[in-house]
């Protein structure tokens, strides 16, 4: 239905509607393709079930083996389709502000905050996202006391929203002369950009 509306001539009269329909189509297309594949697999199962009644024992055996494989694929695809039916968070496509603050652990926490920023930056680079440094307060021995970045790209909030919280590391820090293990923590906040009102 959304594809039919996009192909209609009246959608070009309202640019906002064209954008909304295009986004909806992009969201629904993978689900529709998976549903079509699932239905095709069910048809294949029906045809294979008919072959299990063949008078030839070898054909029946091969059909039963194929039927087991199809049933396993149907079960896996069914679970994947159920995941598609969970409604998406409306903020998932938004860009985010990523804030990392050193917490307990002194200079080692600041170094850990720098490590976290490098980790998130590499992750963003791997996904083709853009990371823009907005604010920073450097630590004395490296790293950051506080750093705020803006991360933009496709489905940024969907992938980063569960990173919010306190992160902890236990290691022998570079600032420790006697080799004792220190525990350091940093807080991470992932805030989605809001639409203009």
PDB file of C-alpha atoms in Angstrom:
ATOM      1  CA  UNK A   1       0.000   0.000   0.000  1.00  0.00           C
ATOM      2  CA  UNK A   2       2.793   2.424   0.881  1.00  0.00           C
ATOM      3  CA  UNK A   3       4.574   1.583  -2.383  1.00  0.00           C
ATOM      4  CA  UNK A   4       1.386   2.246  -4.320  1.00  0.00           C
ATOM      5  CA  UNK A   5       0.954   5.618  -2.579  1.00  0.00           C
ATOM      6  CA  UNK A   6       4.556   6.553  -3.387  1.00  0.00           C
ATOM      7  CA  UNK A   7       4.002   5.755  -7.063  1.00  0.00           C
ATOM      8  CA  UNK A   8       0.874   7.933  -7.237  1.00  0.00           C
ATOM      9  CA  UNK A   9       1.046  11.407  -8.797  1.00  0.00           C
ATOM     10  CA  UNK A  10      -0.649  13.186  -5.851  1.00  0.00           C
ATOM     11  CA  UNK A  11       2.234  12.423  -3.452  1.00  0.00           C
ATOM     12  CA  UNK A  12       4.536  14.865  -5.271  1.00  0.00           C
ATOM     13  CA  UNK A  13       2.188  17.752  -4.443  1.00  0.00           C
ATOM     14  CA  UNK A  14       3.120  17.555  -0.751  1.00  0.00           C
ATOM     15  CA  UNK A  15       6.880  17.098  -0.129  1.00  0.00           C
ATOM     16  CA  UNK A  16       6.367  16.331   3.569  1.00  0.00           C
ATOM     17  CA  UNK A  17       4.078  13.426   2.720  1.00  0.00           C
ATOM     18  CA  UNK A  18       6.595  12.061   0.191  1.00  0.00           C
ATOM     19  CA  UNK A  19       9.329  12.090   2.863  1.00  0.00           C
ATOM     20  CA  UNK A  20       7.113  10.382   5.449  1.00  0.00           C
ATOM     21  CA  UNK A  21       5.991   7.708   2.983  1.00  0.00           C
ATOM     22  CA  UNK A  22       9.586   7.103   1.871  1.00  0.00           C
ATOM     23  CA  UNK A  23      10.706   6.580   5.478  1.00  0.00           C
ATOM     24  CA  UNK A  24       7.749   4.275   6.147  1.00  0.00           C
ATOM     25  CA  UNK A  25       8.507   2.305   2.977  1.00  0.00           C
ATOM     26  CA  UNK A  26      12.160   1.923   3.983  1.00  0.00           C
ATOM     27  CA  UNK A  27      11.078   0.676   7.421  1.00  0.00           C
ATOM     28  CA  UNK A  28       8.482  -1.787   6.114  1.00  0.00           C
ATOM     29  CA  UNK A  29      10.365  -3.183   3.112  1.00  0.00           C
ATOM     30  CA  UNK A  30      12.682  -5.572   5.044  1.00  0.00           C
ATOM     31  CA  UNK A  31       9.705  -6.895   7.030  1.00  0.00           C
ATOM     32  CA  UNK A  32       7.681  -7.485   3.861  1.00  0.00           C
ATOM     33  CA  UNK A  33      10.612  -9.268   2.201  1.00  0.00           C
ATOM     34  CA  UNK A  34      11.082 -11.543   5.237  1.00  0.00           C
ATOM     35  CA  UNK A  35       7.334 -12.302   5.247  1.00  0.00           C
ATOM     36  CA  UNK A  36       7.427 -13.216   1.558  1.00  0.00           C
ATOM     37  CA  UNK A  37      10.408 -15.512   2.174  1.00  0.00           C
ATOM     38  CA  UNK A  38       8.554 -17.123   5.097  1.00  0.00           C
ATOM     39  CA  UNK A  39       5.443 -17.759   2.964  1.00  0.00           C
ATOM     40  CA  UNK A  40       7.623 -19.232   0.180  1.00  0.00           C
ATOM     41  CA  UNK A  41       9.248 -21.530   2.740  1.00  0.00           C
ATOM     42  CA  UNK A  42       5.794 -22.655   3.929  1.00  0.00           C
ATOM     43  CA  UNK A  43       4.850 -23.484   0.305  1.00  0.00           C
ATOM     44  CA  UNK A  44       8.085 -25.446  -0.034  1.00  0.00           C
ATOM     45  CA  UNK A  45       7.193 -27.342   3.152  1.00  0.00           C
ATOM     46  CA  UNK A  46       3.766 -28.237   1.748  1.00  0.00           C
ATOM     47  CA  UNK A  47       5.340 -29.586  -1.457  1.00  0.00           C
ATOM     48  CA  UNK A  48       7.937 -31.539   0.522  1.00  0.00           C
ATOM     49  CA  UNK A  49       5.233 -32.985   2.791  1.00  0.00           C
ATOM     50  CA  UNK A  50       3.461 -34.330  -0.301  1.00  0.00           C
ATOM     51  CA  UNK A  51       6.697 -36.055  -1.340  1.00  0.00           C
ATOM     52  CA  UNK A  52       6.821 -37.933   2.000  1.00  0.00           C
ATOM     53  CA  UNK A  53       3.856 -40.002   0.736  1.00  0.00           C
ATOM     54  CA  UNK A  54       5.760 -41.123  -2.380  1.00  0.00           C
ATOM     55  CA  UNK A  55       5.828 -44.927  -2.892  1.00  0.00           C
ATOM     56  CA  UNK A  56       9.606 -44.862  -3.425  1.00  0.00           C
ATOM     57  CA  UNK A  57      11.344 -45.311  -0.025  1.00  0.00           C
ATOM     58  CA  UNK A  58      14.450 -43.368  -1.077  1.00  0.00           C
ATOM     59  CA  UNK A  59      12.359 -40.354  -2.144  1.00  0.00           C
ATOM     60  CA  UNK A  60      10.433 -40.522   1.164  1.00  0.00           C
ATOM     61  CA  UNK A  61      13.674 -40.580   3.171  1.00  0.00           C
ATOM     62  CA  UNK A  62      15.137 -37.594   1.301  1.00  0.00           C
ATOM     63  CA  UNK A  63      11.845 -35.703   1.651  1.00  0.00           C
ATOM     64  CA  UNK A  64      11.736 -36.332   5.414  1.00  0.00           C
ATOM     65  CA  UNK A  65      15.330 -35.071   5.816  1.00  0.00           C
ATOM     66  CA  UNK A  66      14.466 -31.974   3.787  1.00  0.00           C
ATOM     67  CA  UNK A  67      11.316 -31.516   5.879  1.00  0.00           C
ATOM     68  CA  UNK A  68      13.372 -31.427   9.095  1.00  0.00           C
ATOM     69  CA  UNK A  69      15.679 -28.784   7.597  1.00  0.00           C
ATOM     70  CA  UNK A  70      12.714 -26.697   6.439  1.00  0.00           C
ATOM     71  CA  UNK A  71      11.077 -26.939   9.882  1.00  0.00           C
ATOM     72  CA  UNK A  72      14.279 -25.666  11.520  1.00  0.00           C
ATOM     73  CA  UNK A  73      14.451 -22.735   9.081  1.00  0.00           C
ATOM     74  CA  UNK A  74      10.742 -21.976   9.642  1.00  0.00           C
ATOM     75  CA  UNK A  75      11.251 -21.881  13.408  1.00  0.00           C
ATOM     76  CA  UNK A  76      14.269 -19.548  13.120  1.00  0.00           C
ATOM     77  CA  UNK A  77      12.544 -17.282  10.588  1.00  0.00           C
ATOM     78  CA  UNK A  78       9.383 -17.202  12.727  1.00  0.00           C
ATOM     79  CA  UNK A  79      11.363 -15.923  15.722  1.00  0.00           C
ATOM     80  CA  UNK A  80      13.043 -13.298  13.533  1.00  0.00           C
ATOM     81  CA  UNK A  81       9.641 -12.149  12.227  1.00  0.00           C
ATOM     82  CA  UNK A  82       8.331 -11.812  15.781  1.00  0.00           C
ATOM     83  CA  UNK A  83      11.242  -9.475  16.481  1.00  0.00           C
ATOM     84  CA  UNK A  84      10.172  -7.361  13.497  1.00  0.00           C
ATOM     85  CA  UNK A  85       6.686  -7.041  14.963  1.00  0.00           C
ATOM     86  CA  UNK A  86       7.931  -5.304  18.113  1.00  0.00           C
ATOM     87  CA  UNK A  87       7.205  -1.602  17.604  1.00  0.00           C
ATOM     88  CA  UNK A  88      10.301   0.507  17.067  1.00  0.00           C
ATOM     89  CA  UNK A  89      11.216   3.379  19.333  1.00  0.00           C
ATOM     90  CA  UNK A  90      10.275   6.581  17.471  1.00  0.00           C
ATOM     91  CA  UNK A  91      13.645   8.097  18.475  1.00  0.00           C
ATOM     92  CA  UNK A  92      15.754   5.250  17.026  1.00  0.00           C
ATOM     93  CA  UNK A  93      16.633   7.139  13.840  1.00  0.00           C
ATOM     94  CA  UNK A  94      17.742  10.281  15.699  1.00  0.00           C
ATOM     95  CA  UNK A  95      21.315  11.530  16.064  1.00  0.00           C
ATOM     96  CA  UNK A  96      22.670  11.689  19.622  1.00  0.00           C
ATOM     97  CA  UNK A  97      24.743  13.715  22.028  1.00  0.00           C
ATOM     98  CA  UNK A  98      27.240  11.385  23.706  1.00  0.00           C
ATOM     99  CA  UNK A  99      28.619  12.619  27.024  1.00  0.00           C
ATOM    100  CA  UNK A 100      31.377  10.781  28.911  1.00  0.00           C
ATOM    101  CA  UNK A 101      32.418  11.928  32.411  1.00  0.00           C
ATOM    102  CA  UNK A 102      35.190  10.554  34.589  1.00  0.00           C
ATOM    103  CA  UNK A 103      33.781   9.456  37.958  1.00  0.00           C
ATOM    104  CA  UNK A 104      35.529   7.502  40.737  1.00  0.00           C
ATOM    105  CA  UNK A 105      39.191   6.718  40.197  1.00  0.00           C
ATOM    106  CA  UNK A 106      40.945  10.063  39.804  1.00  0.00           C
ATOM    107  CA  UNK A 107      43.410  10.333  36.916  1.00  0.00           C
ATOM    108  CA  UNK A 108      42.818   6.700  35.950  1.00  0.00           C
ATOM    109  CA  UNK A 109      39.093   7.458  35.467  1.00  0.00           C
ATOM    110  CA  UNK A 110      40.031  10.290  33.098  1.00  0.00           C
ATOM    111  CA  UNK A 111      42.264   7.906  31.124  1.00  0.00           C
ATOM    112  CA  UNK A 112      39.383   5.392  31.034  1.00  0.00           C
ATOM    113  CA  UNK A 113      37.059   8.135  29.739  1.00  0.00           C
ATOM    114  CA  UNK A 114      39.548   8.718  26.911  1.00  0.00           C
ATOM    115  CA  UNK A 115      39.567   4.982  26.171  1.00  0.00           C
ATOM    116  CA  UNK A 116      35.763   4.967  26.053  1.00  0.00           C
ATOM    117  CA  UNK A 117      35.729   7.924  23.661  1.00  0.00           C
ATOM    118  CA  UNK A 118      38.219   6.167  21.368  1.00  0.00           C
ATOM    119  CA  UNK A 119      36.087   3.007  21.474  1.00  0.00           C
ATOM    120  CA  UNK A 120      32.879   4.850  20.556  1.00  0.00           C
ATOM    121  CA  UNK A 121      34.680   6.849  17.853  1.00  0.00           C
ATOM    122  CA  UNK A 122      36.057   3.695  16.213  1.00  0.00           C
ATOM    123  CA  UNK A 123      32.659   2.034  16.428  1.00  0.00           C
ATOM    124  CA  UNK A 124      31.089   5.084  14.759  1.00  0.00           C
ATOM    125  CA  UNK A 125      33.760   5.109  12.035  1.00  0.00           C
ATOM    126  CA  UNK A 126      33.079   1.450  11.326  1.00  0.00           C
ATOM    127  CA  UNK A 127      29.390   2.221  10.786  1.00  0.00           C
ATOM    128  CA  UNK A 128      30.046   5.329   8.709  1.00  0.00           C
ATOM    129  CA  UNK A 129      28.775   7.745  11.355  1.00  0.00           C
ATOM    130  CA  UNK A 130      30.144  11.253  11.875  1.00  0.00           C
ATOM    131  CA  UNK A 131      31.495  12.202  15.322  1.00  0.00           C
ATOM    132  CA  UNK A 132      31.796  15.896  16.147  1.00  0.00           C
ATOM    133  CA  UNK A 133      33.594  17.014  19.330  1.00  0.00           C
ATOM    134  CA  UNK A 134      31.509  19.709  21.044  1.00  0.00           C
ATOM    135  CA  UNK A 135      33.154  20.137  24.436  1.00  0.00           C
ATOM    136  CA  UNK A 136      36.109  18.666  26.310  1.00  0.00           C
ATOM    137  CA  UNK A 137      37.905  18.986  29.615  1.00  0.00           C
ATOM    138  CA  UNK A 138      41.209  17.097  29.518  1.00  0.00           C
ATOM    139  CA  UNK A 139      42.695  15.157  32.436  1.00  0.00           C
ATOM    140  CA  UNK A 140      46.174  15.848  33.839  1.00  0.00           C
ATOM    141  CA  UNK A 141      47.627  12.473  32.770  1.00  0.00           C
ATOM    142  CA  UNK A 142      45.661  12.090  29.539  1.00  0.00           C
ATOM    143  CA  UNK A 143      42.084  11.252  28.792  1.00  0.00           C
ATOM    144  CA  UNK A 144      39.155  13.474  29.701  1.00  0.00           C
ATOM    145  CA  UNK A 145      37.429  14.703  32.831  1.00  0.00           C
ATOM    146  CA  UNK A 146      34.420  15.351  30.611  1.00  0.00           C
ATOM    147  CA  UNK A 147      33.823  15.135  26.874  1.00  0.00           C
ATOM    148  CA  UNK A 148      30.667  15.799  24.841  1.00  0.00           C
ATOM    149  CA  UNK A 149      30.288  14.723  21.211  1.00  0.00           C
ATOM    150  CA  UNK A 150      27.517  14.737  18.631  1.00  0.00           C
ATOM    151  CA  UNK A 151      27.179  11.473  16.716  1.00  0.00           C
ATOM    152  CA  UNK A 152      25.174  11.564  13.494  1.00  0.00           C
ATOM    153  CA  UNK A 153      24.293   8.837  11.030  1.00  0.00           C
ATOM    154  CA  UNK A 154      21.769   6.082  10.388  1.00  0.00           C
ATOM    155  CA  UNK A 155      19.954   4.665  13.453  1.00  0.00           C
ATOM    156  CA  UNK A 156      22.506   6.081  15.903  1.00  0.00           C
ATOM    157  CA  UNK A 157      20.181   6.205  18.914  1.00  0.00           C
ATOM    158  CA  UNK A 158      18.916   2.685  18.214  1.00  0.00           C
ATOM    159  CA  UNK A 159      22.442   1.315  18.545  1.00  0.00           C
ATOM    160  CA  UNK A 160      23.760   3.495  21.365  1.00  0.00           C
ATOM    161  CA  UNK A 161      20.777   4.019  23.672  1.00  0.00           C
ATOM    162  CA  UNK A 162      21.685   1.107  25.952  1.00  0.00           C
ATOM    163  CA  UNK A 163      25.202   2.461  26.554  1.00  0.00           C
ATOM    164  CA  UNK A 164      23.824   4.994  29.033  1.00  0.00           C
ATOM    165  CA  UNK A 165      24.990   4.337  32.591  1.00  0.00           C
ATOM    166  CA  UNK A 166      28.103   3.749  34.653  1.00  0.00           C
ATOM    167  CA  UNK A 167      31.006   1.880  33.070  1.00  0.00           C
ATOM    168  CA  UNK A 168      33.674   0.286  35.268  1.00  0.00           C
ATOM    169  CA  UNK A 169      37.180  -1.001  34.616  1.00  0.00           C
ATOM    170  CA  UNK A 170      39.598  -2.845  36.899  1.00  0.00           C
ATOM    171  CA  UNK A 171      43.208  -2.770  35.790  1.00  0.00           C
ATOM    172  CA  UNK A 172      46.733  -1.831  36.802  1.00  0.00           C
ATOM    173  CA  UNK A 173      46.817   1.782  35.640  1.00  0.00           C
ATOM    174  CA  UNK A 174      49.691   3.587  34.000  1.00  0.00           C
ATOM    175  CA  UNK A 175      49.609   6.008  36.953  1.00  0.00           C
ATOM    176  CA  UNK A 176      50.276   3.222  39.516  1.00  0.00           C
ATOM    177  CA  UNK A 177      53.923   2.669  40.504  1.00  0.00           C
ATOM    178  CA  UNK A 178      53.420  -0.404  42.758  1.00  0.00           C
ATOM    179  CA  UNK A 179      51.313  -2.549  40.399  1.00  0.00           C
ATOM    180  CA  UNK A 180      48.061  -2.517  42.379  1.00  0.00           C
ATOM    181  CA  UNK A 181      44.759  -3.020  40.624  1.00  0.00           C
ATOM    182  CA  UNK A 182      42.513   0.040  40.638  1.00  0.00           C
ATOM    183  CA  UNK A 183      38.809   0.294  39.937  1.00  0.00           C
ATOM    184  CA  UNK A 184      37.760   3.306  37.888  1.00  0.00           C
ATOM    185  CA  UNK A 185      34.353   4.367  36.678  1.00  0.00           C
ATOM    186  CA  UNK A 186      32.937   6.706  34.071  1.00  0.00           C
ATOM    187  CA  UNK A 187      29.389   7.728  33.353  1.00  0.00           C
ATOM    188  CA  UNK A 188      28.039   7.713  29.810  1.00  0.00           C
ATOM    189  CA  UNK A 189      24.933   9.624  28.755  1.00  0.00           C
ATOM    190  CA  UNK A 190      23.338   9.113  25.334  1.00  0.00           C
ATOM    191  CA  UNK A 191      20.738  11.808  24.618  1.00  0.00           C
ATOM    192  CA  UNK A 192      18.749  11.762  21.357  1.00  0.00           C
ATOM    193  CA  UNK A 193      18.471  14.994  19.415  1.00  0.00           C
ATOM    194  CA  UNK A 194      14.942  16.288  19.531  1.00  0.00           C
ATOM    195  CA  UNK A 195      12.942  17.518  16.558  1.00  0.00           C
ATOM    196  CA  UNK A 196      12.379  21.240  16.283  1.00  0.00           C
ATOM    197  CA  UNK A 197       9.099  22.399  17.774  1.00  0.00           C
TER     198      UNK A 197
END
